[in-house]
CSV table of C-alpha atoms and ligand atoms in Angstrom, one decimal:
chain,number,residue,atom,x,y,z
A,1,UNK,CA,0.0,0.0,0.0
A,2,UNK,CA,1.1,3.5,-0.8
A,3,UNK,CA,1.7,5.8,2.0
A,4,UNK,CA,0.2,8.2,0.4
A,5,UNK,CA,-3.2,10.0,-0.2
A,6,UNK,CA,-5.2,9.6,-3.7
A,7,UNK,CA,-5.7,13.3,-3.5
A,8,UNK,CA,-1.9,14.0,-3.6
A,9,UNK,CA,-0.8,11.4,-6.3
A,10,UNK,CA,-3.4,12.7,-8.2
A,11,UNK,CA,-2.1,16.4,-8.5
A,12,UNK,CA,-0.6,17.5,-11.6
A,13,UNK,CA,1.7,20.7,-12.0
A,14,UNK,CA,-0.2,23.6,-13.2
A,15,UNK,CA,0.3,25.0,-16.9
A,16,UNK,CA,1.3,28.2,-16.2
A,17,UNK,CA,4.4,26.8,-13.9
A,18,UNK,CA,5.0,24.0,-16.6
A,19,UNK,CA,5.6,26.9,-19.4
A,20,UNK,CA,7.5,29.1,-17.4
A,21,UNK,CA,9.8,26.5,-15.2
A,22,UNK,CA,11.7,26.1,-19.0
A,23,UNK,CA,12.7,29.9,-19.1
A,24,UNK,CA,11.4,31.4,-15.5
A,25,UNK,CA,14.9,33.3,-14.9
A,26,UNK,CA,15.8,34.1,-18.7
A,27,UNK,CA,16.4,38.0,-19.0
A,28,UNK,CA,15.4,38.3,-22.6
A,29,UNK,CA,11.8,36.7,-22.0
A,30,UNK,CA,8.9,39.4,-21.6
A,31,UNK,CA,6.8,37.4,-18.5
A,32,UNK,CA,3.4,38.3,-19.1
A,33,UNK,CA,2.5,34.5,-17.7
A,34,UNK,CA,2.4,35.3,-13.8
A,35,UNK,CA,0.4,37.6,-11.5
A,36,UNK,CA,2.4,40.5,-11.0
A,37,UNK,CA,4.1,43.8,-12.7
A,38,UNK,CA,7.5,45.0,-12.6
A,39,UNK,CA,7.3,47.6,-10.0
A,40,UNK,CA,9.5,46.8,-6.9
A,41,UNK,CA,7.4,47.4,-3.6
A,42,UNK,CA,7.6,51.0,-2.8
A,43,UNK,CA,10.4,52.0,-0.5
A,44,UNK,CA,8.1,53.4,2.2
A,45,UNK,CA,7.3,49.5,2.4
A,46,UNK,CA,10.5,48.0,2.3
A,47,UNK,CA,12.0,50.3,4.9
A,48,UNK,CA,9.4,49.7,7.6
A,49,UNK,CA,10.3,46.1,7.0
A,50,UNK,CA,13.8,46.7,7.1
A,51,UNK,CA,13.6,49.2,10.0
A,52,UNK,CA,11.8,46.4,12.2
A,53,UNK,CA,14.4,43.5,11.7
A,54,UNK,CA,17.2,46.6,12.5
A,55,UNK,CA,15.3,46.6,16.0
A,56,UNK,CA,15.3,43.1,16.4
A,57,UNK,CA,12.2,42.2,15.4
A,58,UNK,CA,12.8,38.5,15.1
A,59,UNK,CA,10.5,36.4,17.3
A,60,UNK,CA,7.6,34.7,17.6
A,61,UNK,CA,4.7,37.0,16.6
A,62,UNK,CA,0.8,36.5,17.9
A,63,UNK,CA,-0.3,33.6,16.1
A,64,UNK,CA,-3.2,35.6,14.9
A,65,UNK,CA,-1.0,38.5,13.2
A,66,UNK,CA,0.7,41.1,14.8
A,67,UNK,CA,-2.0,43.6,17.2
A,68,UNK,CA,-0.9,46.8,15.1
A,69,UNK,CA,-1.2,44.7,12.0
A,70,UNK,CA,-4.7,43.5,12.6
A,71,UNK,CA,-5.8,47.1,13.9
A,72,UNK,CA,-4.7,48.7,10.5
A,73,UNK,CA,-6.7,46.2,8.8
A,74,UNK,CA,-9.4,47.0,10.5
A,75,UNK,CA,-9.0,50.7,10.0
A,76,UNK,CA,-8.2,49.9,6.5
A,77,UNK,CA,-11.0,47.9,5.7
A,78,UNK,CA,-13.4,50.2,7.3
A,79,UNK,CA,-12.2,53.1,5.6
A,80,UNK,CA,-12.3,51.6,2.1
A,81,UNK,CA,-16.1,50.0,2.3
A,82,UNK,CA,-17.6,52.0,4.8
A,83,UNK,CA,-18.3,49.2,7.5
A,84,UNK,CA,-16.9,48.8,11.6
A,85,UNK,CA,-15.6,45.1,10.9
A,86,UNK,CA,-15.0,43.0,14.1
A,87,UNK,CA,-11.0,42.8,14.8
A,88,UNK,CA,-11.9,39.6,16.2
A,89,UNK,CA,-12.9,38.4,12.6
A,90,UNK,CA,-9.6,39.0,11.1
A,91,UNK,CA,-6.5,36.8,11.0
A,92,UNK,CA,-3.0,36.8,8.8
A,93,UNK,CA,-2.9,33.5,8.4
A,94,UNK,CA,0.4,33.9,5.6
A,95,UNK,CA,-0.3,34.9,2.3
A,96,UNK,CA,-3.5,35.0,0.7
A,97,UNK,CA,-3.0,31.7,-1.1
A,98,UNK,CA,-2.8,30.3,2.7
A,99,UNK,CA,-5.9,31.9,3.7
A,100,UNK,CA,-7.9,30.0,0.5
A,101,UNK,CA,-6.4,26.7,2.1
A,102,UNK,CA,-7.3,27.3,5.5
A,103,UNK,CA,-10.8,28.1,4.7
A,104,UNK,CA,-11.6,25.1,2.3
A,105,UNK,CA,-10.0,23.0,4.9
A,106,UNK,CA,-12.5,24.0,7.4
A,107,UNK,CA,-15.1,23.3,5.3
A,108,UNK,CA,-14.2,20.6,3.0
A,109,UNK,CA,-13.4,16.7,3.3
A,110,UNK,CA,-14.3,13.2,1.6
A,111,UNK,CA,-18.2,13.0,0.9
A,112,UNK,CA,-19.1,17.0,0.3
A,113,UNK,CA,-18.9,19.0,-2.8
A,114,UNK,CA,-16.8,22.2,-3.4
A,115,UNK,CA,-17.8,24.4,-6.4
A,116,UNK,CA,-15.6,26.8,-8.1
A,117,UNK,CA,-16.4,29.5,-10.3
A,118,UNK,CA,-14.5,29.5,-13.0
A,119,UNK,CA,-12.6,30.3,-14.6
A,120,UNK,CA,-9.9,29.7,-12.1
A,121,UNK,CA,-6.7,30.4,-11.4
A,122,UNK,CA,-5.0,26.7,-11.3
A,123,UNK,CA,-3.9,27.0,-7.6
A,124,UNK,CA,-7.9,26.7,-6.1
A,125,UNK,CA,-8.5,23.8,-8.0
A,126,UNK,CA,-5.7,22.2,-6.4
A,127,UNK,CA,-6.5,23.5,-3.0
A,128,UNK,CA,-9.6,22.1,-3.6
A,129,UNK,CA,-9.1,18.2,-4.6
A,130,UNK,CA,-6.8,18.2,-1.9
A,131,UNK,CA,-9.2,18.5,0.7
A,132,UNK,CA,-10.8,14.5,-0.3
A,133,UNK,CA,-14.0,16.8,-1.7
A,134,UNK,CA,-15.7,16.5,-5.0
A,135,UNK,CA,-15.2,19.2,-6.9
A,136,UNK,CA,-16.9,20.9,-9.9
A,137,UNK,CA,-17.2,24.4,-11.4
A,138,UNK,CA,-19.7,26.1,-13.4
A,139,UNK,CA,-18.1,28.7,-15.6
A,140,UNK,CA,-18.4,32.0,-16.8
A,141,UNK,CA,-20.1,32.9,-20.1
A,142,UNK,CA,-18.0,35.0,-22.3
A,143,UNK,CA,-20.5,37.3,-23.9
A,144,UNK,CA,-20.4,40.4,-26.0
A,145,UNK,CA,-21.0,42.0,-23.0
A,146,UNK,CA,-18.4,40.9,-21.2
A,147,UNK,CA,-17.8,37.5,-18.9
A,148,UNK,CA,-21.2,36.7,-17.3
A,149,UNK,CA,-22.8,34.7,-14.3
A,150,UNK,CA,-25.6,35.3,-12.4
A,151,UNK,CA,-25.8,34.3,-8.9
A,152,UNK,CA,-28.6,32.4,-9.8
A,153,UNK,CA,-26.4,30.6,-12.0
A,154,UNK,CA,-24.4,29.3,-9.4
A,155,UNK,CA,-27.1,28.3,-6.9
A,156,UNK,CA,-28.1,26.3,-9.8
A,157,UNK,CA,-24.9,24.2,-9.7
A,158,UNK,CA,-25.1,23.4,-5.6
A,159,UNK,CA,-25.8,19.8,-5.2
A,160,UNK,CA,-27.0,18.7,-1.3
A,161,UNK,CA,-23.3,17.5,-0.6
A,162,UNK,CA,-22.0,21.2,-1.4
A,163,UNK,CA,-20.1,22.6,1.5
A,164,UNK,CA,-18.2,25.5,-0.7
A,165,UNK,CA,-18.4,27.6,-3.2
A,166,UNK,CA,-15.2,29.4,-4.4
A,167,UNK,CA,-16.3,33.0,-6.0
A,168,UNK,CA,-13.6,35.1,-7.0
A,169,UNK,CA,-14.2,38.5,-7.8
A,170,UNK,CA,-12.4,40.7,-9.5
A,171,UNK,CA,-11.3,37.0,-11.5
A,172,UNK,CA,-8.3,36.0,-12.1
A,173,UNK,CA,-7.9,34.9,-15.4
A,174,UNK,CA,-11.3,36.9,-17.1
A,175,UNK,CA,-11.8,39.9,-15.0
A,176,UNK,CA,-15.2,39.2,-14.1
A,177,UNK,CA,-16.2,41.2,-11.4
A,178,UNK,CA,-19.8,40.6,-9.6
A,179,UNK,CA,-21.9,43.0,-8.9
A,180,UNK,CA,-23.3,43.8,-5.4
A,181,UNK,CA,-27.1,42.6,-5.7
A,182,UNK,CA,-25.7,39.0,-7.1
A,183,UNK,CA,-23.6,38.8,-4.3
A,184,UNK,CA,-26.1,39.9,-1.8
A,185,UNK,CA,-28.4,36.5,-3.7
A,186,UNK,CA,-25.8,34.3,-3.5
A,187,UNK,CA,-25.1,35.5,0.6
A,188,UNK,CA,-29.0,34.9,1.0
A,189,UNK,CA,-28.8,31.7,-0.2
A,190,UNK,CA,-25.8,30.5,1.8
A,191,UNK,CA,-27.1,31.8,4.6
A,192,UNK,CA,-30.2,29.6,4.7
A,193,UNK,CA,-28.2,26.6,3.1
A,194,UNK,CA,-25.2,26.9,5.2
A,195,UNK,CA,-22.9,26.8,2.6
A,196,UNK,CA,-19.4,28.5,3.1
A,197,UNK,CA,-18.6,31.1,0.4
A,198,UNK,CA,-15.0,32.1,0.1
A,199,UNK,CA,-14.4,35.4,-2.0
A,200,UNK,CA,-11.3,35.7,-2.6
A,201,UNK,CA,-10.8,39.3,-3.9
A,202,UNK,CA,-7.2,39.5,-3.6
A,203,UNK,CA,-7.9,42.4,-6.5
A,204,UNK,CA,-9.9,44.4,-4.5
A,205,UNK,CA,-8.1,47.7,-5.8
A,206,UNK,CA,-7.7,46.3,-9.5
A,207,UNK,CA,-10.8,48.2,-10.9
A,208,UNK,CA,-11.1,50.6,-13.9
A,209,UNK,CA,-13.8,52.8,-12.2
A,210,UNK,CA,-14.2,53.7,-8.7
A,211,UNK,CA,-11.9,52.9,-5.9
A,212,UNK,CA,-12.8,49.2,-5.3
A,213,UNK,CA,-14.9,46.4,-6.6
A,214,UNK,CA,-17.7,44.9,-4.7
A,215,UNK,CA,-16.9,43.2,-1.2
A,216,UNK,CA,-18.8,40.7,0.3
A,217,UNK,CA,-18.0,42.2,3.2
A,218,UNK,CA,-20.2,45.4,2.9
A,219,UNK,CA,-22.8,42.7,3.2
A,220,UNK,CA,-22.3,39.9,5.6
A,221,UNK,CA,-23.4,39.7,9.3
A,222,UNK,CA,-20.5,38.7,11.4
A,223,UNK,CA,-21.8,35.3,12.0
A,224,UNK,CA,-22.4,34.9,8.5
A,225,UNK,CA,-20.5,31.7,6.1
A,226,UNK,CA,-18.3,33.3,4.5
A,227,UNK,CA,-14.6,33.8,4.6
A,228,UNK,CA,-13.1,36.9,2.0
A,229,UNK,CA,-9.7,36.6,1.9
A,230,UNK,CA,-7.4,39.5,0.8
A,231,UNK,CA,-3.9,40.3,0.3
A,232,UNK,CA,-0.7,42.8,-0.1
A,233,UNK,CA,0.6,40.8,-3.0
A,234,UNK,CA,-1.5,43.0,-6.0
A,235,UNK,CA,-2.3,46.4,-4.7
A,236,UNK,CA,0.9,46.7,-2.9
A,237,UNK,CA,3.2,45.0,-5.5
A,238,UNK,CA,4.4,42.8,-2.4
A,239,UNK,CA,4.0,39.4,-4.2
A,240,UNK,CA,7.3,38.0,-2.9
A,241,UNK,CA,6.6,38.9,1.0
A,242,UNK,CA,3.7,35.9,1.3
A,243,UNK,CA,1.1,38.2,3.3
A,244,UNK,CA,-2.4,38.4,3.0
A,245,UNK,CA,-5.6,38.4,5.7
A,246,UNK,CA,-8.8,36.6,6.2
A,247,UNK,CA,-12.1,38.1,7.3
A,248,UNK,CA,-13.9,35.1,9.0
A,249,UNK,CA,-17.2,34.7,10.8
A,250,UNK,CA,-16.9,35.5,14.8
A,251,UNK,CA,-17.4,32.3,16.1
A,252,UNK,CA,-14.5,30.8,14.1
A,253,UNK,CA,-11.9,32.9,16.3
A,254,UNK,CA,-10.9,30.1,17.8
A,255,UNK,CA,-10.2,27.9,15.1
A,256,UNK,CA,-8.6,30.0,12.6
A,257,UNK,CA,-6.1,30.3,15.9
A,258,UNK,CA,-5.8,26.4,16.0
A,259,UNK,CA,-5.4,26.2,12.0
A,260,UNK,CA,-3.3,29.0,12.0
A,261,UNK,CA,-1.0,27.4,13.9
A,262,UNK,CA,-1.3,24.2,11.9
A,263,UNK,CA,-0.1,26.3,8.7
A,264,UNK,CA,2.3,28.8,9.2
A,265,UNK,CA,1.8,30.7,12.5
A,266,UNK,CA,1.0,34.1,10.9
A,267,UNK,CA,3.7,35.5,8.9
A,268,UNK,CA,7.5,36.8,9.5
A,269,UNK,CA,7.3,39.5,11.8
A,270,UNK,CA,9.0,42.5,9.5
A,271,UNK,CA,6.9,41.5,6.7
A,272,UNK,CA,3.7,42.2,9.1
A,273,UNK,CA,5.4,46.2,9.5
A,274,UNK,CA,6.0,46.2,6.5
A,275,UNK,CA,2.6,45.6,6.0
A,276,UNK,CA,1.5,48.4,8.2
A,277,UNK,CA,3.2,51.1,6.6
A,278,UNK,CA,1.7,49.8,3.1
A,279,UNK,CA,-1.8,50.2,4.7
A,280,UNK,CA,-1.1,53.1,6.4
A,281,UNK,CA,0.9,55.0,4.0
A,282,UNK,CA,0.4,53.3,0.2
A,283,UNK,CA,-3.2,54.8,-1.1
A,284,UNK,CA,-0.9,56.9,-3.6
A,285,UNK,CA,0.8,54.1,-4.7
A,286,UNK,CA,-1.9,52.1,-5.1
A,287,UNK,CA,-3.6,54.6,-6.9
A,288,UNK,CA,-0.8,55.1,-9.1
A,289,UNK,CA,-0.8,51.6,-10.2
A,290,UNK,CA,-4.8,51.4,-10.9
A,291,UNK,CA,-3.6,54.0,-13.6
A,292,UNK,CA,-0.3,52.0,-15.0
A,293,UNK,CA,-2.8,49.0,-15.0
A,294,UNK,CA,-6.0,51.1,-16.8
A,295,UNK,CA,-2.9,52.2,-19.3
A,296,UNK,CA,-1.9,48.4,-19.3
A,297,UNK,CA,-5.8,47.5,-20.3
A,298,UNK,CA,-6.2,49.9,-23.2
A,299,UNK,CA,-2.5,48.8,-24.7
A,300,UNK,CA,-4.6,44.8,-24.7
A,301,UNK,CA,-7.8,46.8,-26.1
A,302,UNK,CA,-5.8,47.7,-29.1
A,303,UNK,CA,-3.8,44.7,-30.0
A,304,UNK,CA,-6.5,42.1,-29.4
A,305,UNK,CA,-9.8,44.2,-29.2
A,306,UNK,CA,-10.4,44.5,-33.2
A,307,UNK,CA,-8.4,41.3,-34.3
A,308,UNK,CA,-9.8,38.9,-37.1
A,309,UNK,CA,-8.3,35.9,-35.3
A,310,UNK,CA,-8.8,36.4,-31.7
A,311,UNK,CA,-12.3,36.8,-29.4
A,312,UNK,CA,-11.7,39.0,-26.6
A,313,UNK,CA,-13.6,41.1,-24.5
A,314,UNK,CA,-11.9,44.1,-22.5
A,315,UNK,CA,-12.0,43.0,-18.4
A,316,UNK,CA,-14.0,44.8,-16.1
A,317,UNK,CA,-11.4,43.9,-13.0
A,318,UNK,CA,-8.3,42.2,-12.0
A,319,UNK,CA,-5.2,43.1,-14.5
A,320,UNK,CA,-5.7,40.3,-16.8
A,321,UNK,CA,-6.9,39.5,-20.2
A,322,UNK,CA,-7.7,35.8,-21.4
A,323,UNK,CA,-8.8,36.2,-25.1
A,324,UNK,CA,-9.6,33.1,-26.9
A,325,UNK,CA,-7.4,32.2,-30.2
A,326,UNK,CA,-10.0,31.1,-33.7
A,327,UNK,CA,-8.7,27.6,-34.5
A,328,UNK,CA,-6.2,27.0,-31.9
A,329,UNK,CA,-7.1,23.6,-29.6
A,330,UNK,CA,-4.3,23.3,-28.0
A,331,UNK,CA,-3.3,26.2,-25.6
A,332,UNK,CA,-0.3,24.3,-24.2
A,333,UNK,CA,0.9,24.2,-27.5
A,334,UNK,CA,0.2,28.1,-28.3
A,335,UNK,CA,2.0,29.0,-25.0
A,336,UNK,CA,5.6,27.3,-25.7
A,337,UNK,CA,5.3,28.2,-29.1
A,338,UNK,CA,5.0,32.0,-28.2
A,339,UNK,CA,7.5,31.3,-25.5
A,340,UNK,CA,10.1,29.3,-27.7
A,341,UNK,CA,9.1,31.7,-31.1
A,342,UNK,CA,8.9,35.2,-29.7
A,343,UNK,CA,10.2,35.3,-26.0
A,344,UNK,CA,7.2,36.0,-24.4
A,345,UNK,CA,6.2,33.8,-21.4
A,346,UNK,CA,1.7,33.4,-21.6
A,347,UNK,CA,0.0,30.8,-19.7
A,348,UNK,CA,-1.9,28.5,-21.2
A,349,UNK,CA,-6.0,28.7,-21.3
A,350,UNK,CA,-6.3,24.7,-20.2
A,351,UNK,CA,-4.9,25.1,-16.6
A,352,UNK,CA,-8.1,27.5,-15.8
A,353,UNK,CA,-10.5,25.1,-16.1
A,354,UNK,CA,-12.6,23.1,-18.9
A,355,UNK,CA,-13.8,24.3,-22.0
A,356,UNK,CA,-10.3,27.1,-21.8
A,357,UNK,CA,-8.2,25.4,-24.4
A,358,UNK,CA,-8.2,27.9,-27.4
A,359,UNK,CA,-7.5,30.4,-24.4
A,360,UNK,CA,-4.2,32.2,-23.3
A,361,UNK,CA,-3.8,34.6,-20.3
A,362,UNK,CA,-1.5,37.1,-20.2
A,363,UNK,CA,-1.1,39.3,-17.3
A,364,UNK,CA,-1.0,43.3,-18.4
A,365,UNK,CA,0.4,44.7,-15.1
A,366,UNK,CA,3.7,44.9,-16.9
A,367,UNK,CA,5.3,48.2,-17.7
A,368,UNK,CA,4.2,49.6,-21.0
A,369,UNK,CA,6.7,49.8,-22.9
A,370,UNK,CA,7.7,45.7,-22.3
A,371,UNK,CA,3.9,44.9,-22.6
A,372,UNK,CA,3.3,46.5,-25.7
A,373,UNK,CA,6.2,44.9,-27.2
A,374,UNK,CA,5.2,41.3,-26.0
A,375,UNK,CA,1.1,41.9,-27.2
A,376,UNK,CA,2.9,42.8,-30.7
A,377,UNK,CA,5.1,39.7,-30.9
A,378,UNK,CA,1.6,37.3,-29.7
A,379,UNK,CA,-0.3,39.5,-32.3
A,380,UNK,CA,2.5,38.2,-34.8
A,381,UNK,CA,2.5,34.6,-33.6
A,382,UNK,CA,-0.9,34.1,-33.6
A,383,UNK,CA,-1.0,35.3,-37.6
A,384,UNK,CA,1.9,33.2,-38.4
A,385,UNK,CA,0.3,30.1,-37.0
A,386,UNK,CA,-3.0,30.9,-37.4
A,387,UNK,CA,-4.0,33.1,-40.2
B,1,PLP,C1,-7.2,34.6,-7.5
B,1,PLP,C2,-6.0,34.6,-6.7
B,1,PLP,N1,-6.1,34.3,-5.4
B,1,PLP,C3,-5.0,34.2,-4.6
B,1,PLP,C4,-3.7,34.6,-5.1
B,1,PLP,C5,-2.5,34.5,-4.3
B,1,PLP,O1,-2.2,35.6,-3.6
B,1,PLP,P1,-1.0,35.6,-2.6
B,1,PLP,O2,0.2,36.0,-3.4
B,1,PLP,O3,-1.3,36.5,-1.5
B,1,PLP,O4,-0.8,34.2,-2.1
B,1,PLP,C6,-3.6,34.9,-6.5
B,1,PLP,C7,-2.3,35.2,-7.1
B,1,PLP,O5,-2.1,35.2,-8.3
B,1,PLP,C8,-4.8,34.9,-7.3
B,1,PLP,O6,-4.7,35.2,-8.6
């Protein structure tokens, strides 16, 4: 007998990783195939964090997050949506990726369902299957009118095993972002079915109008099922510190404090002040990037948005576009060509999900000048190939 778990032997690598482990380091690729720009963290950020392991700030931490940390969350989070969240509701579990396993671990096991909405970044699937659970997702319709699903969509693809349903919103890979009355019918129902939700909306400040997207968090009761997690790695250009938060309902205190500790026991300590300054000093920044990411948008608009051979609809959220190639069926194939043909590193549609395999995501939080270069070498790769 093996030692170990079906779950695990069953888990594949994820296409994005499999294209970009070939040339991950090589300068002269333009990486438009992972989540995140080319803008160092500001130095406000970096010297907090700096400043705090100068002091000495090298032990243990509350398991929970650090007290200041937690309290500029809350301030944060009040600020930006309007609400007086409990502190007892939030934890910083690790990075936001963490926070997504935590919550589908308390929810999730052998016997019950977990949906996704997907598209989906690889990573939740994964997170997912792990758990034992079944898993299924129903997907998003791409429309002239953008990517589409109702609420009432997804209600409609709970079976009576269903424990959670994954909604993430602005979405990574299509940019889907739900509005507040469906998310106020899907909260309804998962109140009175007791179903978890976890929104992750770890692009919370990736919008192209107004300051925010939609939170499920402007509308949930404190006891309610639902978990959002959030993080520092978008808005803050802080991918490579591994720190995000969880907002969870009250009477979970206690055992995100026991899973917490299962995990990672919070986060490094000078990350966490690092993190505090970038709440309590970054809305210019973060500002500054909506507008290098709106710039980043209309730069996709033009090379993709009028183009005989691809579909593609502009996204309303989230700093991605995932157009759709006429005649390719095989996106693996399409991503190493463009990688081995033009130097440009996409991922490939298939690892979002079914029914993505004339897709390609590439991520447009990229500098201009590099991004418009590597949308004009796909552009020519795609006619090449497929013209
Ligand atoms: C939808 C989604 N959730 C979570 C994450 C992970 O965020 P973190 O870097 O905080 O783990 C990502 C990163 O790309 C993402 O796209």
């Amino acid at each position: 007998m093996r030692p170990y778990r079906d779950e695990i032997e069953a888990l594949e690598q994820n296409g994005i990783t499999r294209v970009a482990f070939k040339r991950m380091d090589d300068p002269t690729v333009i990486p438009l195939w992972f989540g995140e720009g080319d803008t160092v963290t500001p130095a406000f950020i970096r010297e907090a964090a700096k400043r705090a392991l100068d002091e000495g700030q090298t032990f243990y931490s509350h398991t929970r997050g650090r007290p200041e940390l937690r309290a500029a969350l809350k301030r944060y989070l009040d600020g930006l949506y309007g609400i007086d969240v409990d502190e007892r509701r939030i934890t910083v579990p690790g990075a936001a990726m963490l926070g997504v396993t935590i919550a589908a671990q308390m929810a999730l096991t052998t016997g019950a369902h977990g949906l996704i909405v997907g598209p989906v970044w690889p990573n939740i699937d994964s997170v997912f299957r792990v758990t034992g659970a079944d898993v299924s997702s129903v997907r998003q319709r791409l429309t002239g009118n953008g990517w589409q699903l109702t609420a009432d969509e997804i209600i409609d693809a709970v079976r009576p095993e269903t424990r959670a349903i994954f909604v993430n919103s602005p979405c990574n890979p299509t940019g889907w972002v739900m509005s507040a009355p469906e998310q106020a019918k899907l909260l309804a129902f998962a109140r009175s079915e007791r179903v978890l939700i976890i929104a992750d909306e770890v692009y919370h400040r990736t919008v192209f109008d107004g300051t925010h997207a939609p939170s499920f968090l402007t509308i949930a009761r404190d006891d309610d099922p639902v978990v959002v997690v959030n993080g520092f790695s978008k808005a803050w250009a802080m991918t490579g510190w591994r720190i995000g938060w969880v907002v969870t309902p009250v009477q979970h205190e206690i055992h995100w404090t026991a899973l917490s500790e299962c995990f990672n026991t919070t986060t490094n300590v000078f990350c966490q002040l690092g993190a505090v300054a970038a709440l309590e000093q970054g809305e210019e920044f973060v500002r500054a990037q909506q507008k290098q990411f709106a710039r980043g948008r209309e730069l996709v608009d033009a090379a993709f948005g009028a183009h005989p051979l691809i579909d593609y609809v502009s996204p309303a959220g989230a700093f991605y576009a995932f157009p759709k190639v006429r005649g390719c069926t095989d996106s693996m194939a399409f991503a190493e060509g463009v990688l081995a043909e033009e130097d440009v590193g996409i991922a490939p549609g298939y690892t979002f999900g079914p029914g993505n395999d004339a897709h390609f995501r590439v991520c447009f939080a990229q500098s201009p000048e590099r991004l418009e270069e590597g949308l004009s070498r796909i552009v020519r790769y795609t006619e090449r190939h497929f013209g």
